[in-house]
Each structure stands twice: as structure tokens, then as C-alpha cells.
Coordinates of C-alpha atoms and ligand atoms in Angstrom, one line a residue:
X1422 CA -15.2 -39.7 10.5
X1423 CA -17.3 -38.2 7.9
X1424 CA -21.0 -38.2 8.6
X1425 CA -24.1 -37.4 6.7
X1426 CA -26.1 -34.7 7.7
X1427 CA -29.3 -36.6 8.3
X1428 CA -30.0 -40.1 9.2
X1429 CA -33.3 -42.1 9.5
X1430 CA -32.1 -43.4 12.9
X1431 CA -29.6 -42.4 15.4
X1432 CA -28.8 -44.6 18.2
X1433 CA -27.0 -43.2 21.2
X1434 CA -24.7 -46.0 22.7
X1435 CA -23.1 -49.0 21.1
X1436 CA -23.8 -51.4 24.2
X1437 CA -25.9 -54.6 23.6
X1438 CA -29.0 -52.5 23.5
X1439 CA -27.8 -50.0 20.9
X1440 CA -26.2 -52.5 18.7
X1441 CA -29.2 -54.7 18.7
X1442 CA -31.3 -51.6 17.7
X1443 CA -29.1 -51.2 14.8
X1444 CA -29.0 -54.8 13.9
X1445 CA -32.8 -55.0 14.1
X1446 CA -33.0 -52.0 11.9
X1447 CA -30.7 -53.2 9.3
X1448 CA -32.8 -56.3 9.1
X1449 CA -35.9 -54.6 8.6
X1450 CA -34.8 -51.5 6.4
X1451 CA -32.5 -51.1 3.3
X1452 CA -29.9 -48.9 5.1
X1453 CA -28.9 -47.2 1.5
X1454 CA -32.3 -45.3 1.7
X1455 CA -32.7 -45.4 5.5
X1456 CA -29.2 -44.7 6.9
X1457 CA -28.5 -45.7 10.6
X1458 CA -25.8 -44.2 12.9
X1459 CA -24.6 -45.7 16.4
X1460 CA -22.8 -43.0 18.4
X1461 CA -20.6 -44.4 21.1
X1462 CA -18.6 -42.2 23.5
X1463 CA -16.1 -44.9 24.5
X1464 CA -13.4 -46.0 21.9
X1465 CA -15.0 -49.7 21.8
X1466 CA -18.5 -50.7 21.6
X1467 CA -20.0 -53.0 24.3
X1468 CA -21.0 -50.9 27.0
X1469 CA -21.2 -53.0 30.2
X1470 CA -20.5 -56.1 28.0
X1471 CA -16.8 -56.3 27.6
X1472 CA -13.6 -58.3 28.1
X1473 CA -10.3 -56.9 29.4
X1474 CA -6.7 -58.3 29.4
X1475 CA -4.2 -57.5 32.1
X1476 CA -0.7 -59.3 32.1
X1477 CA -2.1 -62.1 29.8
X1478 CA -5.4 -62.7 32.1
X1479 CA -8.7 -62.1 30.4
X1480 CA -11.6 -60.9 32.6
X1481 CA -15.2 -60.5 31.4
X1482 CA -17.3 -57.9 33.0
X1483 CA -20.6 -60.1 32.6
X1484 CA -20.9 -63.8 33.5
X1485 CA -23.9 -65.8 32.1
X1486 CA -26.1 -65.3 29.3
X1487 CA -29.3 -67.3 28.6
X1488 CA -30.2 -69.0 25.3
X1489 CA -30.1 -65.9 22.8
X1490 CA -29.8 -68.5 19.9
X1491 CA -33.1 -67.2 18.3
X1492 CA -32.0 -63.6 18.3
X1493 CA -28.6 -64.3 17.1
X1494 CA -30.1 -66.4 14.0
X1495 CA -32.3 -63.5 13.3
X1496 CA -29.2 -61.3 13.3
X1497 CA -27.4 -63.9 11.2
X1498 CA -24.7 -63.8 13.7
X1499 CA -22.7 -66.9 14.5
X1500 CA -20.7 -67.3 17.6
X1501 CA -19.4 -70.2 19.6
X1502 CA -21.1 -70.5 23.1
X1503 CA -20.4 -73.1 25.9
X1504 CA -22.6 -74.4 28.6
X1505 CA -21.8 -75.2 32.2
X1506 CA -22.0 -79.0 32.1
X1507 CA -24.5 -80.4 34.7
X1508 CA -24.0 -77.6 37.3
X1509 CA -24.7 -74.0 36.1
X1510 CA -24.6 -72.4 39.6
X1511 CA -23.7 -73.1 43.1
X1512 CA -24.8 -72.0 46.5
X1513 CA -21.9 -72.0 48.9
X1514 CA -23.9 -71.7 52.1
X1515 CA -21.9 -70.8 55.4
X1516 CA -23.7 -71.7 58.7
X1517 CA -23.0 -68.8 60.9
X1518 CA -22.8 -71.0 64.4
X1519 CA -20.8 -74.0 63.2
X1520 CA -18.8 -72.1 60.6
X1521 CA -19.3 -75.0 58.2
X1522 CA -19.5 -74.4 54.4
X1523 CA -22.1 -76.5 52.6
X1524 CA -21.8 -76.5 48.7
X1525 CA -25.3 -76.9 47.1
X1526 CA -25.2 -77.5 43.4
X1527 CA -28.1 -75.7 41.0
X1528 CA -28.4 -78.1 38.1
X1529 CA -28.3 -76.8 34.6
X1530 CA -31.9 -77.7 33.7
X1531 CA -35.0 -77.3 35.6
X1532 CA -35.9 -81.3 35.8
X1533 CA -32.7 -82.1 37.3
X1534 CA -32.7 -79.0 39.7
X1535 CA -36.2 -79.9 40.8
X1536 CA -35.4 -83.6 41.3
X1537 CA -32.2 -82.6 43.3
X1538 CA -34.4 -80.5 45.6
X1539 CA -37.3 -83.2 46.0
X1540 CA -34.7 -85.9 46.8
X1541 CA -32.9 -83.8 49.3
X1542 CA -35.5 -82.0 50.8
X1543 CA -38.5 -84.6 50.9
X1544 CA -40.3 -82.6 53.6
X1545 CA -41.0 -79.9 51.1
X1546 CA -41.4 -81.9 48.0
X1547 CA -44.9 -81.0 47.2
X1548 CA -44.1 -77.3 47.5
X1549 CA -41.1 -77.5 45.4
X1550 CA -43.1 -79.1 42.6
X1551 CA -45.8 -76.7 42.8
X1552 CA -43.3 -74.0 42.9
X1553 CA -41.6 -75.0 39.6
X1554 CA -45.0 -75.8 37.9
X1555 CA -46.3 -72.4 38.8
X1556 CA -43.0 -70.5 37.8
X1557 CA -42.9 -72.4 34.3
X1558 CA -46.7 -71.4 33.7
X1559 CA -46.0 -67.9 34.7
X1560 CA -43.0 -67.6 32.5
X1561 CA -45.1 -69.1 29.5
X1562 CA -47.8 -66.2 30.0
X1563 CA -44.9 -63.8 28.8
X1564 CA -45.8 -64.9 25.3
X1565 CA -49.3 -63.1 25.5
X1566 CA -47.7 -59.9 26.5
X1567 CA -47.6 -56.8 23.9
X1568 CA -45.3 -53.8 23.8
X1569 CA -48.1 -51.5 23.3
X1570 CA -51.3 -53.3 24.0
X1571 CA -54.5 -52.3 22.4
X1572 CA -58.0 -52.7 23.9
X1573 CA -58.4 -56.5 22.8
X1574 CA -54.8 -57.2 23.8
X1575 CA -55.6 -55.9 27.4
X1576 CA -58.7 -58.2 27.4
X1577 CA -56.5 -61.0 26.4
X1578 CA -53.8 -60.2 28.9
X1579 CA -56.2 -60.1 31.8
X1580 CA -57.6 -63.4 30.8
X1581 CA -54.4 -65.0 30.0
X1582 CA -51.7 -63.7 32.1
X1583 CA -53.4 -64.3 35.6
X1584 CA -50.3 -65.2 37.2
X1585 CA -48.1 -62.4 36.0
X1586 CA -50.7 -60.0 37.1
X1587 CA -51.3 -61.1 40.5
X1588 CA -47.4 -61.3 41.2
X1589 CA -46.4 -58.2 39.4
X1590 CA -46.4 -56.1 42.7
X1591 CA -44.7 -58.6 45.0
X1592 CA -41.2 -59.0 45.9
X1593 CA -39.4 -62.5 45.3
X1594 CA -39.6 -63.1 49.1
X1595 CA -43.5 -62.4 49.1
X1596 CA -43.8 -64.8 46.1
X1597 CA -42.0 -67.5 47.8
X1598 CA -44.0 -67.3 50.9
X1599 CA -47.1 -68.3 49.1
X1600 CA -45.8 -71.8 48.4
X1601 CA -45.5 -72.6 52.3
X1602 CA -41.8 -73.8 52.2
X1603 CA -41.0 -74.8 55.8
X1604 CA -37.5 -76.0 55.2
X1605 CA -35.1 -73.1 55.6
X1606 CA -32.4 -74.5 53.5
X1607 CA -35.0 -74.9 50.4
X1608 CA -35.7 -71.0 50.8
X1609 CA -31.9 -70.2 50.9
X1610 CA -31.5 -72.3 47.5
X1611 CA -34.1 -70.6 45.8
X1612 CA -33.2 -67.1 47.0
X1613 CA -29.9 -67.6 45.1
X1614 CA -31.8 -66.3 41.9
X1615 CA -32.5 -62.9 43.5
X1616 CA -28.5 -62.6 43.9
X1617 CA -28.4 -62.9 39.9
X1618 CA -30.5 -59.9 39.7
X1619 CA -28.2 -58.0 42.1
X1620 CA -30.7 -57.7 44.8
X1621 CA -31.8 -59.5 48.1
X1622 CA -35.0 -61.5 47.8
X1623 CA -36.9 -58.9 50.1
X1624 CA -36.4 -56.3 47.3
X1625 CA -36.2 -58.1 44.0
X1626 CA -39.3 -58.0 41.9
X1627 CA -40.8 -61.6 41.8
X1628 CA -41.5 -61.6 38.2
X1629 CA -38.1 -60.7 37.0
X1630 CA -36.4 -63.5 39.3
X1631 CA -38.9 -66.2 38.8
X1632 CA -38.9 -65.8 35.1
X1633 CA -35.1 -65.3 35.0
X1634 CA -34.9 -68.5 36.8
X1635 CA -36.8 -70.5 34.1
X1636 CA -35.0 -68.7 31.3
X1637 CA -31.6 -69.8 32.8
X1638 CA -32.6 -73.2 33.5
X1639 CA -33.5 -73.7 30.0
X1640 CA -30.1 -73.2 29.1
X1641 CA -27.1 -70.6 30.3
X1642 CA -23.7 -69.9 28.3
X1643 CA -20.6 -68.0 28.2
X1644 CA -19.1 -67.1 24.7
X1645 CA -15.9 -69.1 24.1
X1646 CA -14.0 -66.1 22.9
X1647 CA -15.0 -63.9 25.9
X1648 CA -18.0 -61.6 26.1
X1649 CA -16.6 -59.0 24.1
X1650 CA -16.9 -61.0 21.1
X1651 CA -20.7 -60.3 21.3
X1652 CA -20.5 -56.5 20.7
X1653 CA -17.7 -57.3 18.0
X1654 CA -19.9 -59.5 16.3
X1655 CA -23.2 -57.4 16.3
X1656 CA -20.9 -54.2 15.1
X1657 CA -19.2 -56.1 12.4
X1658 CA -22.6 -57.2 11.0
X1659 CA -24.3 -53.8 11.2
X1660 CA -21.5 -52.3 9.3
X1661 CA -21.5 -55.2 6.7
X1662 CA -25.3 -54.2 6.3
X1663 CA -24.2 -50.7 5.6
X1664 CA -24.8 -49.2 9.0
X1665 CA -22.1 -46.6 10.5
X1666 CA -20.7 -46.9 14.0
X1667 CA -19.0 -43.6 15.3
X1668 CA -16.8 -44.2 18.5
X1669 CA -14.9 -41.8 21.1
X1670 CA -17.5 -39.0 20.6
X1671 CA -20.5 -38.7 22.8
X1672 CA -23.9 -37.3 22.3
X1673 CA -24.2 -33.8 24.1
X1674 CA -27.9 -33.0 23.6
X1675 CA -31.0 -34.6 22.1
X1676 CA -32.6 -31.8 19.8
X1677 CA -36.4 -31.5 19.5
X1678 CA -38.8 -29.1 18.0
X1679 CA -42.6 -29.0 19.1
X1680 CA -42.3 -32.1 21.3
X1681 CA -40.7 -34.1 18.3
X1682 CA -37.2 -35.2 18.0
X1683 CA -35.2 -33.8 15.1
X1684 CA -31.7 -34.9 15.8
X1685 CA -28.6 -34.9 18.2
X1686 CA -25.8 -32.5 18.9
X1687 CA -22.3 -34.1 19.4
X1688 CA -19.8 -33.2 22.0
X1689 CA -17.6 -31.9 19.1
X1690 CA -20.5 -29.5 18.3
X1691 CA -21.5 -31.4 15.1
X1692 CA -25.3 -31.5 14.6
X1693 CA -26.9 -34.5 13.0
X1694 CA -30.5 -34.8 11.8
X1695 CA -32.7 -37.8 12.5
X1696 CA -36.1 -39.2 12.1
X1697 CA -35.7 -41.4 15.0
X1698 CA -33.5 -41.2 18.0
X1699 CA -32.9 -43.9 20.6
X1700 CA -31.1 -43.5 23.7
X1701 CA -29.5 -46.3 25.4
X1702 CA -27.6 -44.2 27.9
X1703 CA -28.4 -44.2 31.8
X1704 CA -32.1 -43.3 32.3
X1705 CA -31.1 -40.3 34.1
X1706 CA -28.6 -39.0 31.8
X1707 CA -31.0 -39.5 28.8
X1708 CA -33.8 -37.5 30.4
X1709 CA -31.9 -35.1 32.8
X1710 CA -28.8 -34.2 30.8
X1711 CA -29.3 -34.9 27.0
X1712 CA -33.0 -34.2 26.6
X1713 CA -33.7 -32.0 29.6
X1714 CA -36.4 -32.6 32.2
X1715 CA -38.3 -29.3 31.1
X1716 CA -38.7 -30.9 27.8
X1717 CA -39.8 -34.1 29.1
X1718 CA -42.1 -32.6 31.6
X1719 CA -43.9 -30.6 28.7
X1720 CA -44.2 -33.9 26.6
X1721 CA -45.6 -35.8 29.4
X1722 CA -46.0 -35.3 33.0
X1723 CA -46.7 -38.8 34.3
X1724 CA -43.5 -40.1 32.5
X1725 CA -41.4 -37.3 33.9
X1726 CA -42.8 -38.3 37.2
X1727 CA -41.8 -41.9 36.7
X1728 CA -38.2 -40.9 35.5
X1729 CA -37.8 -38.7 38.8
X1730 CA -39.1 -41.7 40.9
X1731 CA -37.1 -44.4 39.3
X1732 CA -35.1 -46.1 41.9
X1733 CA -31.5 -46.7 40.4
X1734 CA -29.6 -50.1 41.0
X1735 CA -26.5 -50.1 43.3
X1736 CA -22.9 -50.3 42.1
X1737 CA -20.5 -53.1 42.9
X1738 CA -16.8 -54.2 43.6
X1739 CA -15.4 -56.8 41.2
X1740 CA -12.3 -58.2 42.3
X1741 CA -10.3 -59.9 39.7
X1742 CA -7.4 -62.3 40.5
X1743 CA -5.0 -63.7 38.1
X1744 CA -3.7 -67.0 39.5
X1745 CA -0.8 -69.4 38.7
X1746 CA -1.3 -72.7 36.9
X1747 CA -0.7 -75.0 39.7
X1748 CA -4.2 -74.5 41.2
X1749 CA -7.2 -76.5 40.2
X1750 CA -10.3 -74.6 40.4
X1751 CA -12.5 -77.4 39.3
X1752 CA -11.6 -79.2 42.5
X1753 CA -13.6 -76.4 44.4
X1754 CA -16.5 -76.5 42.0
X1755 CA -15.9 -73.3 40.5
X1756 CA -16.3 -74.7 37.0
X1757 CA -19.7 -73.4 36.9
X1758 CA -21.4 -69.9 35.7
X1759 CA -21.6 -68.3 39.2
X1760 CA -21.3 -69.1 42.9
X1761 CA -23.1 -67.2 45.6
X1762 CA -20.9 -67.5 48.7
X1763 CA -23.0 -66.5 51.7
X1764 CA -24.1 -66.5 55.3
X1765 CA -27.6 -66.8 54.0
X1766 CA -30.5 -64.5 52.8
X1767 CA -30.9 -62.7 55.9
X1768 CA -27.3 -61.3 55.6
X1769 CA -27.8 -60.2 52.1
X1770 CA -31.0 -58.2 53.3
X1771 CA -28.8 -56.7 56.1
X1772 CA -26.2 -55.5 53.6
X1773 CA -28.7 -53.7 51.5
X1774 CA -30.1 -52.2 54.7
X1775 CA -26.6 -50.7 55.5
X1776 CA -26.0 -49.6 52.0
X1777 CA -29.3 -47.7 52.0
X1778 CA -28.1 -45.8 54.9
X1779 CA -24.8 -45.1 53.2
X1780 CA -22.8 -47.8 55.0
X1781 CA -21.0 -51.0 53.7
X1782 CA -21.4 -54.0 55.7
X1783 CA -17.8 -55.9 55.7
X1784 CA -18.2 -58.5 58.5
X1785 CA -16.2 -61.8 58.8
X1786 CA -19.5 -63.2 60.3
X1787 CA -22.0 -62.0 57.7
X1788 CA -21.2 -61.9 54.0
X1789 CA -22.8 -62.4 50.7
X1790 CA -20.9 -62.2 47.2
X1791 CA -20.5 -63.8 44.0
X1792 CA -17.5 -66.1 42.9
X1793 CA -16.5 -66.8 39.2
X1794 CA -13.7 -68.2 37.6
X1795 CA -14.2 -67.6 33.7
X1796 CA -10.9 -69.7 32.9
X1797 CA -12.6 -72.8 34.6
X1798 CA -15.3 -72.8 31.6
X1799 CA -13.3 -71.3 28.6
X1800 CA -9.8 -71.7 29.4
X1801 CA -6.8 -69.6 29.3
X1802 CA -4.7 -68.3 32.1
X1803 CA -6.5 -69.0 35.4
X1804 CA -8.8 -66.3 36.9
X1805 CA -11.3 -66.0 39.6
X1806 CA -13.6 -62.9 40.1
X1807 CA -15.5 -61.9 43.2
X1808 CA -18.5 -59.7 42.6
X1809 CA -19.4 -57.8 45.7
X1810 CA -23.1 -56.1 45.5
X1811 CA -24.2 -53.5 46.5
X1812 CA -21.3 -51.0 47.0
X1813 CA -21.7 -47.5 48.2
X1814 CA -20.6 -45.1 45.4
X1815 CA -20.7 -41.7 46.8
X1816 CA -17.6 -42.5 49.0
X1817 CA -15.6 -44.3 46.3
X1818 CA -16.2 -41.7 43.7
X1819 CA -15.4 -39.1 46.0
X1820 CA -12.1 -40.6 47.3
X1821 CA -10.8 -41.3 43.9
X1822 CA -11.2 -37.6 43.0
X1823 CA -9.7 -36.5 46.1
X1824 CA -7.0 -38.8 47.2
X1825 CA -5.9 -41.2 44.5
X1826 CA -3.3 -43.0 46.6
X1827 CA -5.8 -43.6 49.5
X1828 CA -8.2 -44.8 47.0
X1829 CA -5.9 -47.3 45.6
X1830 CA -4.9 -48.6 49.1
X1831 CA -8.5 -48.7 50.1
X1832 CA -9.3 -50.8 47.2
X1833 CA -6.7 -53.3 47.9
X1834 CA -8.1 -53.6 51.5
X1835 CA -11.5 -54.6 50.0
X1836 CA -9.7 -57.0 47.9
X1837 CA -7.8 -58.5 50.9
X1838 CA -11.0 -58.8 53.0
X1839 CA -12.7 -60.9 50.5
X1840 CA -9.7 -62.9 49.6
X1841 CA -9.4 -63.7 53.2
X1842 CA -12.9 -64.9 53.5
X1843 CA -12.4 -67.4 50.5
X1844 CA -9.2 -68.6 52.0
X1845 CA -10.8 -69.3 55.2
X1846 CA -13.9 -71.5 53.9
X1847 CA -13.1 -72.6 50.5
X1848 CA -9.4 -72.4 49.1
X1849 CA -7.1 -72.4 52.0
X1850 CA -4.0 -71.5 49.9
X1851 CA -5.6 -69.1 47.5
X1852 CA -2.8 -66.4 48.6
X1853 CA 0.0 -68.4 47.4
X1854 CA -1.3 -68.9 43.9
X1855 CA -2.4 -64.9 43.3
X1856 CA -0.1 -63.4 40.8
X1857 CA -2.3 -60.3 39.9
X1858 CA -5.1 -58.3 41.5
X1859 CA -7.1 -55.5 39.8
X1860 CA -10.2 -54.1 41.8
X1861 CA -13.3 -52.3 40.1
X1862 CA -15.1 -50.1 42.5
X1863 CA -18.1 -48.0 41.9
X1864 CA -15.9 -45.1 40.6
X1865 CA -14.5 -47.7 37.9
X1866 CA -18.3 -48.2 36.7
X1867 CA -19.0 -44.8 36.9
X1868 CA -16.2 -43.9 34.6
X1869 CA -16.7 -46.8 32.0
X1870 CA -20.7 -47.0 31.9
X1871 CA -21.1 -43.0 32.1
X1872 CA -23.8 -43.8 34.8
X1873 CA -23.7 -40.7 37.7
X1874 CA -23.1 -43.4 40.6
X1875 CA -22.0 -46.6 38.9
X1876 CA -25.2 -48.3 38.8
X1877 CA -24.8 -51.7 37.4
X1878 CA -28.2 -52.3 36.3
X1879 CA -29.6 -49.2 35.4
X1880 CA -33.2 -49.2 37.1
X1881 CA -33.6 -51.4 40.0
X1882 CA -35.4 -54.6 39.5
X1883 CA -37.9 -53.9 42.4
X1884 CA -41.7 -53.8 42.2
X1885 CA -41.9 -50.1 42.4
X1886 CA -40.2 -49.9 39.0
X1887 CA -42.4 -52.4 37.4
X1888 CA -45.9 -52.6 36.3
X1889 CA -47.6 -49.4 36.0
X1890 CA -44.7 -47.6 37.1
X1891 CA -42.5 -49.1 34.4
X1892 CA -40.8 -46.5 32.1
X1893 CA -42.1 -47.4 28.5
X1894 CA -39.6 -47.8 25.7
X1895 CA -41.7 -45.2 23.7
X1896 CA -41.2 -41.9 25.2
X1897 CA -43.7 -39.2 25.3
X1898 CA -41.4 -37.0 22.9
X1899 CA -42.5 -38.1 19.5
X1900 CA -40.0 -40.5 17.7
X1901 CA -37.5 -40.8 20.7
X1902 CA -37.1 -44.1 22.2
X1903 CA -35.2 -45.2 25.3
X1904 CA -34.0 -49.0 25.8
X1905 CA -33.8 -49.2 29.7
X1906 CA -36.6 -51.3 30.3
X1907 CA -35.2 -54.2 32.0
X1908 CA -31.5 -55.2 32.7
X1909 CA -29.4 -58.0 31.4
X1910 CA -28.1 -59.1 28.0
X1911 CA -31.1 -60.9 26.7
X1912 CA -33.7 -58.0 27.9
X1913 CA -31.3 -55.6 26.2
X1914 CA -31.4 -57.5 22.7
X1915 CA -35.2 -57.6 23.3
X1916 CA -35.2 -54.1 23.9
X1917 CA -33.6 -53.4 20.5
X1918 CA -36.0 -55.6 18.5
X1919 CA -39.0 -54.1 20.3
X1920 CA -38.0 -50.5 19.3
X1921 CA -37.6 -51.6 15.7
X1922 CA -40.8 -53.5 15.8
X1923 CA -42.6 -50.3 17.1
X1924 CA -41.1 -48.1 14.4
X1925 CA -41.9 -50.5 11.8
X1926 CA -45.6 -51.2 12.9
X1927 CA -44.8 -54.8 14.1
X1928 CA -42.6 -56.1 11.2
X1929 CA -40.3 -58.2 13.4
X1930 CA -42.7 -59.4 16.2
X1931 CA -45.9 -58.2 15.4
X1932 CA -46.4 -56.1 18.5
X1933 CA -45.2 -58.9 20.9
X1934 CA -42.7 -58.3 23.7
X1935 CA -40.1 -61.3 22.5
X1936 CA -39.1 -62.8 19.1
X1937 CA -40.3 -66.4 20.3
X1938 CA -38.5 -69.4 19.4
Ligands
LIG3219 C1 -20.6 -55.9 36.5 C2 -21.9 -56.3 35.6 C3 -22.1 -57.8 35.4 C4 -23.2 -58.1 34.7 N1 -23.3 -59.4 34.5 C5 -24.5 -60.0 33.7 C6 -24.6 -61.2 33.5 O1 -23.9 -62.1 34.0 N2 -25.6 -61.7 32.6 C7 -26.5 -60.7 31.9 O2 -27.2 -61.0 31.2 N3 -26.2 -59.5 32.3 C8 -25.2 -58.9 33.1 N4 -25.1 -57.5 33.5 C9 -26.3 -56.6 32.9 C10 -26.0 -56.3 31.3 O3 -24.4 -56.2 31.0 C11 -26.4 -55.0 30.9 O4 -28.0 -55.0 31.4 C12 -26.6 -54.6 29.3 O5 -25.1 -55.0 28.8 C13 -27.0 -53.4 29.2 O6 -26.9 -53.1 27.9 P1 -27.1 -51.5 27.3 O7 -26.6 -51.4 25.8 O8 -28.5 -51.4 27.8 O9 -26.4 -50.4 28.2 P2 -24.7 -50.2 28.3 O10 -24.0 -51.5 28.2 O11 -24.6 -49.3 29.6 O12 -24.3 -49.5 27.1 C14 -24.6 -48.1 26.8 C15 -23.7 -47.4 26.1 O13 -24.1 -46.1 25.9 C16 -22.8 -45.4 25.8 N5 -23.3 -44.0 26.3 C17 -23.8 -43.3 27.4 N6 -24.0 -42.1 27.2 C18 -23.5 -41.7 26.0 C19 -23.5 -40.4 25.3 N7 -23.9 -39.4 25.7 N8 -23.1 -40.5 24.0 C20 -22.7 -41.7 23.4 N9 -22.5 -42.7 24.1 C21 -23.2 -43.0 25.3 C22 -21.9 -46.0 26.8 O14 -20.5 -45.6 26.9 C23 -22.4 -47.3 26.9 O15 -21.5 -47.9 25.8 C24 -24.2 -57.2 34.2 C25 -23.8 -55.8 34.4 C26 -22.6 -55.4 35.1 C27 -22.4 -54.0 35.2

């Protein structure tokens, strides 16, 4: 592809952050005068958000999006989304002693969910009501946050965002503790929301979990044509507006001069000048490989320290099963967005403890993983996905490199293990319906996302990566931005809007952190 020598903005990566940045730029500037280029090292855009087809089965990598209709409207993009009926998620709780499974529905809206909990757990009614009221008010405080707050903004935030400020250093478990719940099952149910952030409640930042809960209970969806339709539509619109997307070539280096970004060098050696560069690559890749820590260190010591200290999120296994037509997945309550199948929140924490010391707890007595059936929502040949977080990266990446045959055998062993658990407790004859199995390991994620250890959610959503420790979108290198502020499709779209809002002096959101209704 013929490229110009110079662009106003060069965006590294055509995932949701990169494409949203491109679209926000295209909506704010005339691209004939301010050309915009997105560079993607993979052949197709989308990054973590994709859909792959095998033997006629279609599998999405991601499962749920909250209501992003305001952003889509701003981008002038129309896509068909479908909700999850009355139940958007399920907790499939297995009692370790009795070995009995108890399915607990999580309603698709806050009112119904709160009503279900107060009716079924009247002993904790006041705590439940106080919890939802508090979370809703804390979520509303997000409207007062500014991307780069000035003096008066800080005063306003101190005054209006008290709940956010008092909980920003807390884990979700610490946050739940303050409501005085006494019924352990209520705690199990509310803990489901930390699983959606890929962490146990003992680790996950309270703010992220509670606010994500409020957001998803306002509406959660799947694109009817698969998640890949999202990046496809964003790309199409960006190109219609005059933007350029270069695929199949990566950026090798971010070029700077006197602490200011001046362009990028591609893997094929081409150099492109740019006024602004936005990197949406993995945080460590951006700073350690593309920019260089020495350059960052010179530009801002404290930012460089935060990069070094940032804890990265773990990797995962995703077991994809293609099933025959004779199984009725709705019968098992799998026609919802996500089911958490677990022997309890203590198990989840135990699995994380083992992962931290390099192990992988795979026990028939204690387990915790997600079950999703995309086909039960959007149709097509029947599919099931098991999502297992965390997974030990080092072992899998090494094994794939050194002994591919054993790697393939081992990953099928992992698939068998989790399939057996589902057979035992939920779908007894599942094995007889399986026609296809594919397993993504940390090595798969490392290859496709380009993260060194297959990290699924970039920086871990722990309190240590939040608040004053958070890496700001604007880097200390002039005109260089990074989008990895918070994970998820909605935050990735917001990051794109925030970056262009900063570049344009507030033309999109007037310095606010989100677009608003
Ligand atoms: C298994 C899984 C399940 C998930 N489920 C959900 C979910 O249900 N709901 C939800 O909201 N979120 C979910 N997420 C999170 C969400 O998908 C991500 O937070 C979001 O897609 C990140 O988008 P991004 O553009 O910031 O990063 P990415 O998607 O990682 O995109 C970065 C892009 O940059 C490219 N790139 C990297 N280095 C270079 C280079 N040197 N040159 C050029 N290009 C480069 C990469 O190839 C990639 O395409 C999930 C993530 C995973 C992995």
C-alpha cells in the first residue's frame, strides 16, 4: 500500500481502541487536511475482539458488551445487537460438601436483580438495598471525573466524588465487607461480578467491579453478526471518512526527538512522520520495545516507574466446543451472556494463589470458570465456550515452542478436564454431542494479541494499578498517547474518545471522561 510521508495522526493497532481513536479523529477533523493512519500488524483489524469460524462453527473471543449506543451513534454506526432476555448471567454454584449444583439467575436489570435478592435472602434485605443504592450513586459520580483535571476540577471532584475517592484503594471484597452481609450465598452471588473482570474479589479493584456491575445491569448485549462485525464496521466508517488502515505490517519503533514524538518506523523499514502517535499495543511493548525505557525515563521518571511497577493481567484458556443439533442448551439455562461455574469465591482466590506461585490448580473438588453459549443467543450451529482464568503463561508458551506435539496433547487434556466437570454437574451427556474441539492457551493469546505473556486484559484491574498509580493516557513524551487505561470494549472506545478530546482541546467531551447519554 502506498502511504504518505506524513500524517497528522498515526495509530498503532486496529483493535477497538485504535479504531475508536481513528473514528473519533475522523469525526473531529477533516482528514483531507489532517490525514490519519492506523497500522495493524495482523492481517485483520479487531485485536482481542474477533470471531473465528471452524468447520461451520462460529466462536467469538469476547462475550458481552454494555450499552455503547451513544458512542455508536456519535460514530454514525448502525449495528444489530441482541440482549439476553430476563437473565443476563448465571451463577452455577456447586456445594463442596453435598456436591449439589444450585443455579442462581442474575437478572438483566438492577431492579429485578435487587428484587430477586431481597425476596430470596430477606435476612440481608437492608444490606442488599444499601449496596445497590450505594453502587448506583458511586457510578453516577463518574460523570464528574475529568481526563486531565485542573485546580477547580479537583475541588469539584473532592466535593462530588466522595464515594469514588473513599473506595478507589479498596478491593471488591473489602468493599463488600463494609455492607455487613451475613448470608454467605449473597456474597457468592455478588462476587460473580469480579469474575467478569477476570480476577477474584480479593484482588479486583472495587470501583471497577461495582461500576461495571451497574453499567452491565443497565443493558448487556451481543452483536447479532458476531463480535467481528464491530471492528469491521468501525474500519469501514473510518475509511469512508478518508482514513487509511494498513494491515499486515507492524510498527517497529516510535521515533522521538527532544522528548517529542515525530513518527514511527515500520517493520519493513519505512519511516512515517506524524504529529501525534497513539499506541494501543500492550503497555510493556509500547514503552519497553517501541519507545525504549531510556527515552521514557528521560521524559518522566515517575511515569517510567509506574510502567515498571504495573501488574499485568493473567492469561486464560478458552475451550471451544462445536455441538450437534440435538442438544437443547436453553434447557440448561445457557441462553444468557455468561455463567460462572464455581465451588465458590474462596476457590477462585485459591486458584489465583497457585497461579501466582507458577502453578495451575485443576481439581475436581475446587474449580471456577465461565461457560458461554453464543449460539443460544445469536443462533447458528451450536457452540459452547469454557473460559478459564487465570492460566500459567510461561509453561504453555515454552511447551508450544519446544514440543508442539505434547503441547497439542496437553491442551486437549485441559479441555477434557473441564468438559468432565460440566458433564458431572450440568449436561450429563455433553460428550456424546461434541463434534469439534479447539483450545486457546496462553500461547495462543500471546501470538494473536502480541502481548509477551498472553495477558488478556493488559494491566490488571487491581487497586495498585488504579488511582495515583494509574498510567495516564497522555504520556510524558509530547504528543504520544497510550490507550491502555482500563480494559473492556466500552473503556477501549472511551479511551479513543478521550485521546482525541485531549488532542482537540475538548471538542468531543469537553474534558470529561465519558461521552454521556
Ligand atoms: C478472551 C477475552 C475475552 C474478553 N471478553 C470481554 C467481554 O466479554 N467484554 C468486554 O467488554 N471486553 C472483553 N475483553 C476485553 C476486550 O476485548 C479488550 O479490553 C479490548 O478489546 C482491548 O482493545 P484494544 O484495542 O485496547 O487492544 P487490542 O484488542 O489488544 O488491540 C491492539 C492491537 O494492536 C496491534 N498491535 C500490537 N502491537 C503492534 C505493533 N507493534 N504494530 C502494529 N500493531 C500492533 C495488535 O495486533 C492488536 O490488534 C476480553 C478480552 C479477552 C482477551
